Amino acid sequence: MANLNESFQGFHTQNWAQAINEHEQSGTNYVIATVLGTNGSTPRGTGSKMVISGEHIYDTLGGGHLEYVVIEKARELLAKGEAAQVIEQFNLGANLGQCCGGAATVMLECMQCERFTLDIYGAGHVAQALIGILAQLPMRIRWIDSRADVFPQNIPNNVVKVVDEEPIEQVKRAPKANNYLILTHNHQLDFALTQAIIKRADANWLGVIGSDTKAKRFKQRLAHRDFTTEQIKQMVCPVGLENVTGKLPMEVAISISGQLIGLYQAMQTHAPKRQGVQWRALKNALISTTQEEENA
């Protein structure tokens, strides 16, 4: 029973609907477990739901070993890293360590919250104009600066404000295949961040604000530090759409936002389509549950 007890670490009091909203907002993958049908005595009735993530559990299907097995199967789905729907039938007998004697059909829906992740370094005028645009798009953003007083009072829901006296340290905390946008007030900091991000070797995109002259200087400095041509090509500088010009903060922000929109739309285009439960499998599961109820 030790494993059973361990499976309930991280239990939360929020209901399943609140949990779904929380995970969608944070972009955390999760599984919805729904009781599709029951036969005989079961802990919870048809329609009961719970939400399971890699570390947390929300709501309940009634507890006991049934719930433990559901959690275990949910986390197996999460470990595969793919969106999926599966149906499992459980007999609540001795093999599950429960004496209810009934049966339950449970659907597990593995939800992959694929979001475009972006780290923005610098909270100056361009960044503040840009955040107002990106806040309306399906992106998860970390907004990083060493100066707490430059951030606006109100931060959008999809943006996390990070104040760090050593912004370069935040490069270590970025997710894999992350997107980076460097907009700081300090050219030396821009260069240090660029080096650190290229060294990670897993960036999806790296944009650096600046002129053609700045781009040329950065490329030369990177080459002198033994970065390869392919590594240096990862840096996009100047950043923004070539056909959207202007130097006003909002003009620059619109140019950069257009480039970022193209990036996240490309990610959505190449994302695999969710494979749901085939109708025949769902129908057979429901027929099986109904027949068991009639024979009981």
Coordinates of C-alpha atoms in Angstrom, one line a residue:
M1 CA 0.0 0.0 0.0
A2 CA 3.0 2.3 0.2
N3 CA 2.7 3.1 -3.5
L4 CA -1.0 3.8 -3.1
N5 CA -0.3 6.4 -0.4
E6 CA 2.5 8.0 -2.5
S7 CA 0.2 8.4 -5.4
F8 CA -1.9 10.9 -3.5
Q9 CA 0.9 13.3 -2.7
G10 CA 0.1 16.6 -4.3
F11 CA -3.7 16.3 -3.7
H12 CA -5.5 19.6 -4.1
T13 CA -8.9 20.8 -3.0
Q14 CA -9.9 22.5 -6.3
N15 CA -12.6 20.8 -8.3
W16 CA -11.8 19.3 -11.7
A17 CA -13.2 22.4 -13.6
Q18 CA -11.0 24.8 -11.7
A19 CA -8.0 22.5 -12.3
I20 CA -8.6 22.4 -16.0
N21 CA -8.7 26.2 -16.1
E22 CA -5.5 26.4 -14.0
H23 CA -3.6 24.0 -16.2
E24 CA -4.7 25.7 -19.4
Q25 CA -3.6 29.0 -18.1
S26 CA -0.2 27.7 -17.0
G27 CA 0.2 25.4 -20.1
T28 CA 0.7 22.3 -18.0
N29 CA -0.3 18.9 -19.5
Y30 CA -3.0 17.0 -17.7
V31 CA -5.4 14.1 -17.9
I32 CA -9.2 14.2 -17.4
A33 CA -10.5 11.0 -16.0
T34 CA -14.3 10.6 -16.4
V35 CA -16.5 7.7 -15.3
L36 CA -18.5 6.8 -18.4
G37 CA -20.6 4.1 -16.9
T38 CA -21.0 1.9 -13.8
N39 CA -22.4 -1.5 -12.9
G40 CA -23.3 -2.5 -9.3
S41 CA -21.7 -0.8 -6.3
T42 CA -19.0 1.8 -7.2
P43 CA -17.4 4.6 -5.2
R44 CA -18.7 7.4 -7.6
G45 CA -21.4 7.5 -10.2
T46 CA -21.4 8.1 -14.0
G47 CA -20.1 11.5 -14.9
S48 CA -17.7 11.8 -12.0
K49 CA -14.4 13.4 -13.0
M50 CA -10.9 14.0 -11.7
V51 CA -7.8 15.8 -13.1
I52 CA -4.3 14.4 -12.9
S53 CA -1.1 16.1 -13.8
G54 CA 2.5 14.9 -13.4
E55 CA 2.7 16.1 -9.8
H56 CA -0.9 16.9 -8.7
I57 CA -4.3 15.4 -8.3
Y58 CA -7.6 17.3 -8.3
D59 CA -11.1 16.1 -7.3
T60 CA -11.8 12.4 -6.9
L61 CA -13.4 9.2 -8.4
G62 CA -14.1 8.0 -4.9
G63 CA -10.6 7.0 -3.6
G64 CA -9.4 3.5 -3.0
H65 CA -7.3 1.3 -5.4
L66 CA -9.5 2.2 -8.4
E67 CA -8.4 5.8 -8.1
Y68 CA -4.8 4.7 -7.6
V69 CA -4.8 2.7 -10.8
V70 CA -6.5 5.5 -12.7
I71 CA -3.8 7.9 -11.5
E72 CA -1.1 5.5 -12.5
K73 CA -2.5 5.0 -16.0
A74 CA -3.0 8.8 -16.4
R75 CA 0.6 9.4 -15.7
E76 CA 1.7 6.7 -18.1
L77 CA -0.2 8.7 -20.8
L78 CA 1.5 11.9 -19.7
A79 CA 4.9 10.3 -19.9
K80 CA 4.3 9.5 -23.5
G81 CA 4.0 13.2 -24.3
E82 CA 1.1 12.8 -26.7
A83 CA -2.5 13.9 -26.8
A84 CA -4.7 10.8 -26.5
Q85 CA -8.1 9.4 -25.3
V86 CA -8.4 5.9 -24.0
I87 CA -11.2 3.9 -22.3
E88 CA -10.4 1.5 -19.5
Q89 CA -12.8 -0.9 -17.8
F90 CA -12.2 -1.8 -14.1
N91 CA -13.8 -4.6 -12.1
L92 CA -13.9 -3.6 -8.5
G93 CA -13.1 -6.9 -7.0
A94 CA -10.2 -8.6 -5.3
N95 CA -7.7 -7.7 -8.0
L96 CA -8.2 -4.0 -7.2
G97 CA -8.3 -4.6 -3.5
Q98 CA -11.8 -3.3 -3.3
C99 CA -14.9 -5.1 -2.1
C100 CA -17.5 -3.0 -3.9
G101 CA -18.1 -5.8 -6.4
G102 CA -19.2 -3.4 -9.2
A103 CA -17.5 -2.3 -12.4
A104 CA -16.6 1.1 -13.8
T105 CA -15.8 2.3 -17.3
V106 CA -13.4 5.3 -17.3
M107 CA -12.3 7.5 -20.1
L108 CA -8.8 9.1 -19.8
E109 CA -8.2 12.2 -21.9
C110 CA -4.6 13.3 -22.1
M111 CA -4.5 17.0 -22.8
Q112 CA -1.3 18.4 -24.2
C113 CA -1.1 22.2 -23.5
E114 CA 1.3 23.1 -26.3
R115 CA 1.9 26.7 -25.9
F116 CA 4.4 29.1 -27.6
T117 CA 6.9 30.0 -24.9
L118 CA 8.8 33.2 -25.1
D119 CA 11.3 34.9 -22.8
I120 CA 11.6 38.7 -23.3
Y121 CA 14.7 40.3 -21.7
G122 CA 14.3 44.0 -21.1
A123 CA 11.2 46.0 -19.9
G124 CA 11.8 49.2 -21.8
H125 CA 9.5 51.2 -24.1
V126 CA 9.5 48.7 -27.0
A127 CA 8.9 45.7 -24.6
Q128 CA 6.0 47.5 -22.9
A129 CA 4.4 48.3 -26.3
L130 CA 5.0 44.7 -27.4
I131 CA 3.5 43.1 -24.3
G132 CA 0.2 44.9 -24.9
I133 CA 0.0 43.0 -28.3
L134 CA 1.3 39.6 -27.2
A135 CA -1.0 39.5 -24.2
Q136 CA -3.9 38.9 -26.6
L137 CA -2.2 35.9 -28.2
P138 CA -1.8 32.2 -27.1
M139 CA 1.7 32.6 -25.7
R140 CA 3.4 32.0 -22.3
I141 CA 5.8 34.8 -21.7
R142 CA 8.5 35.4 -19.1
W143 CA 9.3 39.1 -18.9
I144 CA 12.8 39.5 -17.4
D145 CA 14.6 42.6 -16.2
S146 CA 16.9 43.5 -13.3
R147 CA 15.0 46.7 -12.6
A148 CA 11.8 46.2 -10.7
D149 CA 10.6 49.8 -11.1
V150 CA 10.5 49.7 -14.9
F151 CA 7.7 47.2 -15.1
P152 CA 4.1 48.5 -15.4
Q153 CA 1.7 47.9 -12.5
N154 CA -0.6 45.6 -14.4
I155 CA 0.9 42.5 -15.9
P156 CA -1.2 40.4 -18.3
N157 CA -2.4 36.9 -17.3
N158 CA -0.1 35.1 -19.8
V159 CA 3.0 37.0 -18.6
V160 CA 5.2 36.2 -15.6
K161 CA 7.3 39.2 -14.4
V162 CA 10.8 38.1 -13.4
V163 CA 13.1 40.5 -11.5
D164 CA 16.6 39.2 -11.4
E165 CA 19.8 41.2 -10.7
E166 CA 21.6 38.7 -12.9
P167 CA 19.2 38.2 -15.9
I168 CA 21.7 35.7 -17.5
E169 CA 20.8 33.2 -14.7
Q170 CA 17.3 33.0 -16.2
V171 CA 18.6 31.5 -19.4
K172 CA 19.3 28.3 -17.3
R173 CA 15.6 28.2 -16.2
A174 CA 14.1 28.5 -19.7
P175 CA 12.1 25.5 -21.1
K176 CA 13.5 23.4 -24.0
A177 CA 12.8 24.7 -27.5
N178 CA 12.1 28.1 -26.1
N179 CA 11.9 31.4 -28.0
Y180 CA 14.0 34.3 -26.8
L181 CA 13.7 38.0 -27.5
I182 CA 16.5 40.4 -26.3
L183 CA 15.4 44.0 -25.8
T184 CA 17.6 45.3 -23.0
H185 CA 19.1 48.7 -22.5
N186 CA 22.6 47.4 -22.4
H187 CA 24.6 46.2 -25.4
Q188 CA 27.0 44.2 -23.3
L189 CA 24.1 42.4 -21.5
D190 CA 22.5 41.7 -24.9
F191 CA 25.7 40.1 -26.0
A192 CA 26.1 38.1 -22.8
L193 CA 22.5 36.8 -23.1
T194 CA 23.1 35.9 -26.8
Q195 CA 26.1 33.9 -25.9
A196 CA 24.4 32.0 -23.1
I197 CA 21.3 31.2 -25.2
I198 CA 23.4 29.9 -28.2
K199 CA 25.4 27.8 -25.8
R200 CA 22.2 26.1 -24.6
A201 CA 21.9 24.7 -28.1
D202 CA 18.2 24.1 -27.9
A203 CA 16.5 27.5 -28.7
N204 CA 13.7 27.5 -31.2
W205 CA 14.3 31.2 -32.1
L206 CA 16.6 34.0 -30.9
G207 CA 15.8 37.6 -31.8
V208 CA 18.0 40.5 -30.8
I209 CA 17.0 44.2 -31.2
G210 CA 19.5 46.4 -33.0
S211 CA 20.8 47.8 -36.2
D212 CA 22.8 46.1 -39.0
T213 CA 25.9 47.5 -37.5
K214 CA 25.1 45.9 -34.1
A215 CA 24.4 42.6 -35.8
K216 CA 27.8 42.7 -37.6
R217 CA 29.6 43.5 -34.4
F218 CA 27.9 40.7 -32.5
K219 CA 28.7 38.2 -35.2
Q220 CA 32.3 39.2 -35.2
R221 CA 32.6 38.9 -31.5
L222 CA 30.9 35.5 -31.5
A223 CA 33.3 34.3 -34.2
H224 CA 36.2 35.5 -32.1
R225 CA 34.9 33.4 -29.3
D226 CA 34.9 30.3 -31.5
F227 CA 31.2 30.1 -32.2
T228 CA 30.6 28.3 -35.5
T229 CA 28.9 29.8 -38.5
E230 CA 25.8 27.6 -37.8
Q231 CA 25.7 28.7 -34.2
I232 CA 25.9 32.4 -35.1
K233 CA 23.1 32.0 -37.7
Q234 CA 20.8 31.2 -34.8
M235 CA 20.8 34.9 -33.9
V236 CA 18.2 37.0 -35.7
C237 CA 19.4 40.6 -35.7
P238 CA 17.9 43.1 -36.5
V239 CA 14.7 41.6 -35.3
G240 CA 11.3 42.2 -36.8
L241 CA 9.7 42.2 -40.3
E242 CA 11.8 43.8 -43.0
N243 CA 8.8 45.5 -44.6
V244 CA 7.5 47.0 -41.4
T245 CA 9.8 49.9 -40.7
G246 CA 9.9 52.8 -38.2
K247 CA 11.7 53.7 -35.0
L248 CA 8.8 54.5 -32.7
P249 CA 8.3 51.9 -29.9
M250 CA 4.9 50.9 -31.2
E251 CA 6.2 50.6 -34.8
V252 CA 9.1 48.4 -33.6
A253 CA 6.7 46.4 -31.4
I254 CA 4.3 45.8 -34.3
S255 CA 7.2 44.7 -36.6
I256 CA 8.4 42.2 -33.9
S257 CA 4.9 40.9 -33.1
G258 CA 4.4 40.1 -36.8
Q259 CA 7.5 38.0 -36.8
L260 CA 6.5 36.2 -33.6
I261 CA 3.0 35.5 -34.9
G262 CA 4.5 33.9 -37.9
L263 CA 6.6 31.7 -35.6
Y264 CA 3.8 30.5 -33.4
Q265 CA 1.5 29.9 -36.4
A266 CA 4.2 27.7 -37.9
M267 CA 4.4 25.7 -34.7
Q268 CA 0.6 25.1 -34.8
T269 CA 0.8 24.0 -38.4
H270 CA 3.4 21.4 -37.7
A271 CA 1.8 20.2 -34.4
P272 CA 0.4 16.6 -34.6
K273 CA -3.4 16.4 -34.6
R274 CA -5.0 14.9 -31.6
Q275 CA -6.1 11.3 -32.1
G276 CA -9.4 10.7 -30.2
V277 CA -11.2 7.6 -29.3
Q278 CA -12.8 6.0 -32.3
W279 CA -16.6 5.9 -32.2
R280 CA -16.7 2.1 -32.4
A281 CA -14.5 1.8 -29.3
L282 CA -16.6 4.2 -27.4
K283 CA -19.8 2.5 -28.5
N284 CA -18.5 -1.0 -27.6
A285 CA -17.5 0.3 -24.1
L286 CA -21.0 1.8 -23.5
I287 CA -22.7 -1.3 -24.8
S288 CA -20.6 -3.5 -22.5
T289 CA -21.4 -1.4 -19.5
T290 CA -25.2 -1.4 -20.4
Q291 CA -25.2 -5.2 -20.8
E292 CA -23.5 -5.7 -17.5
E293 CA -26.1 -3.5 -15.8
E294 CA -28.9 -5.5 -17.4
N295 CA -27.4 -8.8 -16.3
A296 CA -26.8 -7.6 -12.8

